[in-house]
Amino acid sequence: RRRGVAAAAKNCCYEVSDHAWLLDEVGILPRLLLPLAGPEPLDGVEREGMDEWLLDRLDAAGEGKEREPDLDVRKTLLGAIQLLCTEKTSRQALRKRRAYPIVKNCDTA
């Protein structure tokens, strides 16, 4: 089931003209990042500018937060984020919303 949801989210990201809508109105980025986040603590600089919805869930989970165990789901979610990087304005939005610290920690885990 998680694979299907991740694949559906990724499919939504193929349409470049919808990226602003997905990022601004739908708020897809924190929902893509949450399963990729693990127990690694984020310092104040990394948290600055992150979505409040995401931060609330990370704080609630604390050190018990587990990264998505299914490698295929993680790859699909990362693929969706990569698709959101197609245009410069979307890349700037991802930078502004501090997606990199979670993606970085996902890679080093």
mmCIF file with all atom_site columns, C-alpha atoms in Angstrom:
data_model
loop_
_atom_site.group_PDB
_atom_site.id
_atom_site.type_symbol
_atom_site.label_atom_id
_atom_site.label_alt_id
_atom_site.label_comp_id
_atom_site.label_asym_id
_atom_site.label_entity_id
_atom_site.label_seq_id
_atom_site.pdbx_PDB_ins_code
_atom_site.Cartn_x
_atom_site.Cartn_y
_atom_site.Cartn_z
_atom_site.occupancy
_atom_site.B_iso_or_equiv
_atom_site.pdbx_formal_charge
_atom_site.auth_seq_id
_atom_site.auth_comp_id
_atom_site.auth_asym_id
_atom_site.auth_atom_id
_atom_site.pdbx_PDB_model_num
ATOM 1   C CA . ARG A 1 1   ? 0.000  0.000  0.000   1.00 0.00 ? 1   ARG A CA 1
ATOM 2   C CA . ARG A 1 2   ? 2.809  2.465  0.850   1.00 0.00 ? 2   ARG A CA 1
ATOM 3   C CA . ARG A 1 3   ? 4.447  1.751  -2.502  1.00 0.00 ? 3   ARG A CA 1
ATOM 4   C CA . GLY A 1 4   ? 1.226  2.663  -4.299  1.00 0.00 ? 4   GLY A CA 1
ATOM 5   C CA . VAL A 1 5   ? 0.841  5.929  -2.414  1.00 0.00 ? 5   VAL A CA 1
ATOM 6   C CA . ALA A 1 6   ? 4.475  6.865  -3.068  1.00 0.00 ? 6   ALA A CA 1
ATOM 7   C CA . ALA A 1 7   ? 4.095  6.013  -6.760  1.00 0.00 ? 7   ALA A CA 1
ATOM 8   C CA . ALA A 1 8   ? 0.913  8.093  -7.021  1.00 0.00 ? 8   ALA A CA 1
ATOM 9   C CA . ALA A 1 9   ? 2.670  11.066 -5.411  1.00 0.00 ? 9   ALA A CA 1
ATOM 10  C CA . LYS A 1 10  ? 5.592  10.677 -7.812  1.00 0.00 ? 10  LYS A CA 1
ATOM 11  C CA . ASN A 1 11  ? 3.243  10.506 -10.799 1.00 0.00 ? 11  ASN A CA 1
ATOM 12  C CA . CYS A 1 12  ? 1.746  13.850 -9.743  1.00 0.00 ? 12  CYS A CA 1
ATOM 13  C CA . CYS A 1 13  ? 5.236  15.368 -9.894  1.00 0.00 ? 13  CYS A CA 1
ATOM 14  C CA . TYR A 1 14  ? 5.800  14.578 -13.589 1.00 0.00 ? 14  TYR A CA 1
ATOM 15  C CA . GLU A 1 15  ? 3.712  17.554 -14.719 1.00 0.00 ? 15  GLU A CA 1
ATOM 16  C CA . VAL A 1 16  ? 6.099  20.486 -14.365 1.00 0.00 ? 16  VAL A CA 1
ATOM 17  C CA . SER A 1 17  ? 3.299  23.038 -14.696 1.00 0.00 ? 17  SER A CA 1
ATOM 18  C CA . ASP A 1 18  ? 1.772  21.640 -11.476 1.00 0.00 ? 18  ASP A CA 1
ATOM 19  C CA . HIS A 1 19  ? 4.888  21.974 -9.319  1.00 0.00 ? 19  HIS A CA 1
ATOM 20  C CA . ALA A 1 20  ? 3.994  25.374 -7.854  1.00 0.00 ? 20  ALA A CA 1
ATOM 21  C CA . TRP A 1 21  ? 0.501  24.111 -7.048  1.00 0.00 ? 21  TRP A CA 1
ATOM 22  C CA . LEU A 1 22  ? 1.863  20.925 -5.462  1.00 0.00 ? 22  LEU A CA 1
ATOM 23  C CA . LEU A 1 23  ? 4.402  22.793 -3.364  1.00 0.00 ? 23  LEU A CA 1
ATOM 24  C CA . ASP A 1 24  ? 2.309  25.812 -2.365  1.00 0.00 ? 24  ASP A CA 1
ATOM 25  C CA . GLU A 1 25  ? -1.296 24.682 -2.209  1.00 0.00 ? 25  GLU A CA 1
ATOM 26  C CA . VAL A 1 26  ? -1.171 20.922 -1.742  1.00 0.00 ? 26  VAL A CA 1
ATOM 27  C CA . GLY A 1 27  ? 1.917  20.984 0.491   1.00 0.00 ? 27  GLY A CA 1
ATOM 28  C CA . ILE A 1 28  ? 3.349  17.786 -0.931  1.00 0.00 ? 28  ILE A CA 1
ATOM 29  C CA . LEU A 1 29  ? 6.950  18.328 0.182   1.00 0.00 ? 29  LEU A CA 1
ATOM 30  C CA . PRO A 1 30  ? 6.566  17.634 3.916   1.00 0.00 ? 30  PRO A CA 1
ATOM 31  C CA . ARG A 1 31  ? 4.534  14.521 3.096   1.00 0.00 ? 31  ARG A CA 1
ATOM 32  C CA . LEU A 1 32  ? 7.351  13.286 0.845   1.00 0.00 ? 32  LEU A CA 1
ATOM 33  C CA . LEU A 1 33  ? 10.001 14.088 3.441   1.00 0.00 ? 33  LEU A CA 1
ATOM 34  C CA . LEU A 1 34  ? 8.379  12.590 6.560   1.00 0.00 ? 34  LEU A CA 1
ATOM 35  C CA . PRO A 1 35  ? 8.931  8.923  5.601   1.00 0.00 ? 35  PRO A CA 1
ATOM 36  C CA . LEU A 1 36  ? 12.514 9.755  4.610   1.00 0.00 ? 36  LEU A CA 1
ATOM 37  C CA . ALA A 1 37  ? 13.319 11.319 7.981   1.00 0.00 ? 37  ALA A CA 1
ATOM 38  C CA . GLY A 1 38  ? 15.026 9.148  10.539  1.00 0.00 ? 38  GLY A CA 1
ATOM 39  C CA . PRO A 1 39  ? 16.021 9.485  14.184  1.00 0.00 ? 39  PRO A CA 1
ATOM 40  C CA . GLU A 1 40  ? 18.875 11.901 13.458  1.00 0.00 ? 40  GLU A CA 1
ATOM 41  C CA . PRO A 1 41  ? 18.353 15.180 15.311  1.00 0.00 ? 41  PRO A CA 1
ATOM 42  C CA . LEU A 1 42  ? 18.133 18.359 13.246  1.00 0.00 ? 42  LEU A CA 1
ATOM 43  C CA . ASP A 1 43  ? 19.909 21.409 14.619  1.00 0.00 ? 43  ASP A CA 1
ATOM 44  C CA . GLY A 1 44  ? 18.361 24.865 14.717  1.00 0.00 ? 44  GLY A CA 1
ATOM 45  C CA . VAL A 1 45  ? 19.805 25.960 11.378  1.00 0.00 ? 45  VAL A CA 1
ATOM 46  C CA . GLU A 1 46  ? 18.507 22.828 9.655   1.00 0.00 ? 46  GLU A CA 1
ATOM 47  C CA . ARG A 1 47  ? 15.037 23.267 11.175  1.00 0.00 ? 47  ARG A CA 1
ATOM 48  C CA . GLU A 1 48  ? 14.786 26.961 10.293  1.00 0.00 ? 48  GLU A CA 1
ATOM 49  C CA . GLY A 1 49  ? 12.308 27.368 7.449   1.00 0.00 ? 49  GLY A CA 1
ATOM 50  C CA . MET A 1 50  ? 11.014 23.780 7.558   1.00 0.00 ? 50  MET A CA 1
ATOM 51  C CA . ASP A 1 51  ? 7.285  23.208 7.353   1.00 0.00 ? 51  ASP A CA 1
ATOM 52  C CA . GLU A 1 52  ? 5.573  23.327 10.774  1.00 0.00 ? 52  GLU A CA 1
ATOM 53  C CA . TRP A 1 53  ? 3.499  20.223 9.977   1.00 0.00 ? 53  TRP A CA 1
ATOM 54  C CA . LEU A 1 54  ? 6.698  18.250 9.373   1.00 0.00 ? 54  LEU A CA 1
ATOM 55  C CA . LEU A 1 55  ? 8.477  19.623 12.427  1.00 0.00 ? 55  LEU A CA 1
ATOM 56  C CA . ASP A 1 56  ? 5.504  18.810 14.677  1.00 0.00 ? 56  ASP A CA 1
ATOM 57  C CA . ARG A 1 57  ? 5.511  15.191 13.532  1.00 0.00 ? 57  ARG A CA 1
ATOM 58  C CA . LEU A 1 58  ? 9.270  14.849 13.836  1.00 0.00 ? 58  LEU A CA 1
ATOM 59  C CA . ASP A 1 59  ? 9.165  16.323 17.349  1.00 0.00 ? 59  ASP A CA 1
ATOM 60  C CA . ALA A 1 60  ? 6.282  14.041 18.349  1.00 0.00 ? 60  ALA A CA 1
ATOM 61  C CA . ALA A 1 61  ? 8.170  10.954 17.166  1.00 0.00 ? 61  ALA A CA 1
ATOM 62  C CA . GLY A 1 62  ? 11.407 12.039 18.842  1.00 0.00 ? 62  GLY A CA 1
ATOM 63  C CA . GLU A 1 63  ? 14.341 9.664  18.765  1.00 0.00 ? 63  GLU A CA 1
ATOM 64  C CA . GLY A 1 64  ? 11.954 6.790  18.109  1.00 0.00 ? 64  GLY A CA 1
ATOM 65  C CA . LYS A 1 65  ? 11.303 8.036  14.558  1.00 0.00 ? 65  LYS A CA 1
ATOM 66  C CA . GLU A 1 66  ? 12.060 5.325  12.052  1.00 0.00 ? 66  GLU A CA 1
ATOM 67  C CA . ARG A 1 67  ? 12.859 5.913  8.405   1.00 0.00 ? 67  ARG A CA 1
ATOM 68  C CA . GLU A 1 68  ? 10.648 4.134  5.860   1.00 0.00 ? 68  GLU A CA 1
ATOM 69  C CA . PRO A 1 69  ? 11.962 0.549  5.920   1.00 0.00 ? 69  PRO A CA 1
ATOM 70  C CA . ASP A 1 70  ? 11.081 -0.287 2.301   1.00 0.00 ? 70  ASP A CA 1
ATOM 71  C CA . LEU A 1 71  ? 13.934 0.746  -0.004  1.00 0.00 ? 71  LEU A CA 1
ATOM 72  C CA . ASP A 1 72  ? 11.619 0.915  -3.034  1.00 0.00 ? 72  ASP A CA 1
ATOM 73  C CA . VAL A 1 73  ? 9.317  3.366  -1.260  1.00 0.00 ? 73  VAL A CA 1
ATOM 74  C CA . ARG A 1 74  ? 12.288 5.537  -0.277  1.00 0.00 ? 74  ARG A CA 1
ATOM 75  C CA . LYS A 1 75  ? 13.580 5.497  -3.875  1.00 0.00 ? 75  LYS A CA 1
ATOM 76  C CA . THR A 1 76  ? 10.154 6.486  -5.185  1.00 0.00 ? 76  THR A CA 1
ATOM 77  C CA . LEU A 1 77  ? 9.853  9.359  -2.710  1.00 0.00 ? 77  LEU A CA 1
ATOM 78  C CA . LEU A 1 78  ? 13.337 10.584 -3.597  1.00 0.00 ? 78  LEU A CA 1
ATOM 79  C CA . GLY A 1 79  ? 12.394 10.310 -7.269  1.00 0.00 ? 79  GLY A CA 1
ATOM 80  C CA . ALA A 1 80  ? 9.369  12.527 -6.640  1.00 0.00 ? 80  ALA A CA 1
ATOM 81  C CA . ILE A 1 81  ? 11.570 15.112 -4.941  1.00 0.00 ? 81  ILE A CA 1
ATOM 82  C CA . GLN A 1 82  ? 13.989 14.913 -7.864  1.00 0.00 ? 82  GLN A CA 1
ATOM 83  C CA . LEU A 1 83  ? 11.138 15.571 -10.288 1.00 0.00 ? 83  LEU A CA 1
ATOM 84  C CA . LEU A 1 84  ? 10.227 18.652 -8.244  1.00 0.00 ? 84  LEU A CA 1
ATOM 85  C CA . CYS A 1 85  ? 13.756 19.926 -8.966  1.00 0.00 ? 85  CYS A CA 1
ATOM 86  C CA . THR A 1 86  ? 13.058 20.247 -12.688 1.00 0.00 ? 86  THR A CA 1
ATOM 87  C CA . GLU A 1 87  ? 12.625 24.024 -12.675 1.00 0.00 ? 87  GLU A CA 1
ATOM 88  C CA . LYS A 1 88  ? 14.693 26.640 -10.907 1.00 0.00 ? 88  LYS A CA 1
ATOM 89  C CA . THR A 1 89  ? 11.709 28.086 -9.032  1.00 0.00 ? 89  THR A CA 1
ATOM 90  C CA . SER A 1 90  ? 10.860 24.663 -7.618  1.00 0.00 ? 90  SER A CA 1
ATOM 91  C CA . ARG A 1 91  ? 14.495 24.075 -6.601  1.00 0.00 ? 91  ARG A CA 1
ATOM 92  C CA . GLN A 1 92  ? 14.449 27.423 -4.828  1.00 0.00 ? 92  GLN A CA 1
ATOM 93  C CA . ALA A 1 93  ? 11.244 26.410 -3.034  1.00 0.00 ? 93  ALA A CA 1
ATOM 94  C CA . LEU A 1 94  ? 12.846 23.154 -1.877  1.00 0.00 ? 94  LEU A CA 1
ATOM 95  C CA . ARG A 1 95  ? 15.878 25.086 -0.655  1.00 0.00 ? 95  ARG A CA 1
ATOM 96  C CA . LYS A 1 96  ? 13.679 27.591 1.165   1.00 0.00 ? 96  LYS A CA 1
ATOM 97  C CA . ARG A 1 97  ? 11.692 24.795 2.820   1.00 0.00 ? 97  ARG A CA 1
ATOM 98  C CA . ARG A 1 98  ? 14.888 23.056 3.926   1.00 0.00 ? 98  ARG A CA 1
ATOM 99  C CA . ALA A 1 99  ? 14.428 19.685 2.212   1.00 0.00 ? 99  ALA A CA 1
ATOM 100 C CA . TYR A 1 100 ? 18.163 19.011 1.951   1.00 0.00 ? 100 TYR A CA 1
ATOM 101 C CA . PRO A 1 101 ? 18.931 18.100 5.606   1.00 0.00 ? 101 PRO A CA 1
ATOM 102 C CA . ILE A 1 102 ? 16.422 15.242 5.559   1.00 0.00 ? 102 ILE A CA 1
ATOM 103 C CA . VAL A 1 103 ? 17.549 14.006 2.142   1.00 0.00 ? 103 VAL A CA 1
ATOM 104 C CA . LYS A 1 104 ? 21.187 14.224 3.280   1.00 0.00 ? 104 LYS A CA 1
ATOM 105 C CA . ASN A 1 105 ? 20.486 12.224 6.442   1.00 0.00 ? 105 ASN A CA 1
ATOM 106 C CA . CYS A 1 106 ? 18.553 9.668  4.409   1.00 0.00 ? 106 CYS A CA 1
ATOM 107 C CA . ASP A 1 107 ? 21.579 9.198  2.176   1.00 0.00 ? 107 ASP A CA 1
ATOM 108 C CA . THR A 1 108 ? 24.069 8.803  5.024   1.00 0.00 ? 108 THR A CA 1
ATOM 109 C CA . ALA A 1 109 ? 21.940 6.295  6.931   1.00 0.00 ? 109 ALA A CA 1
#
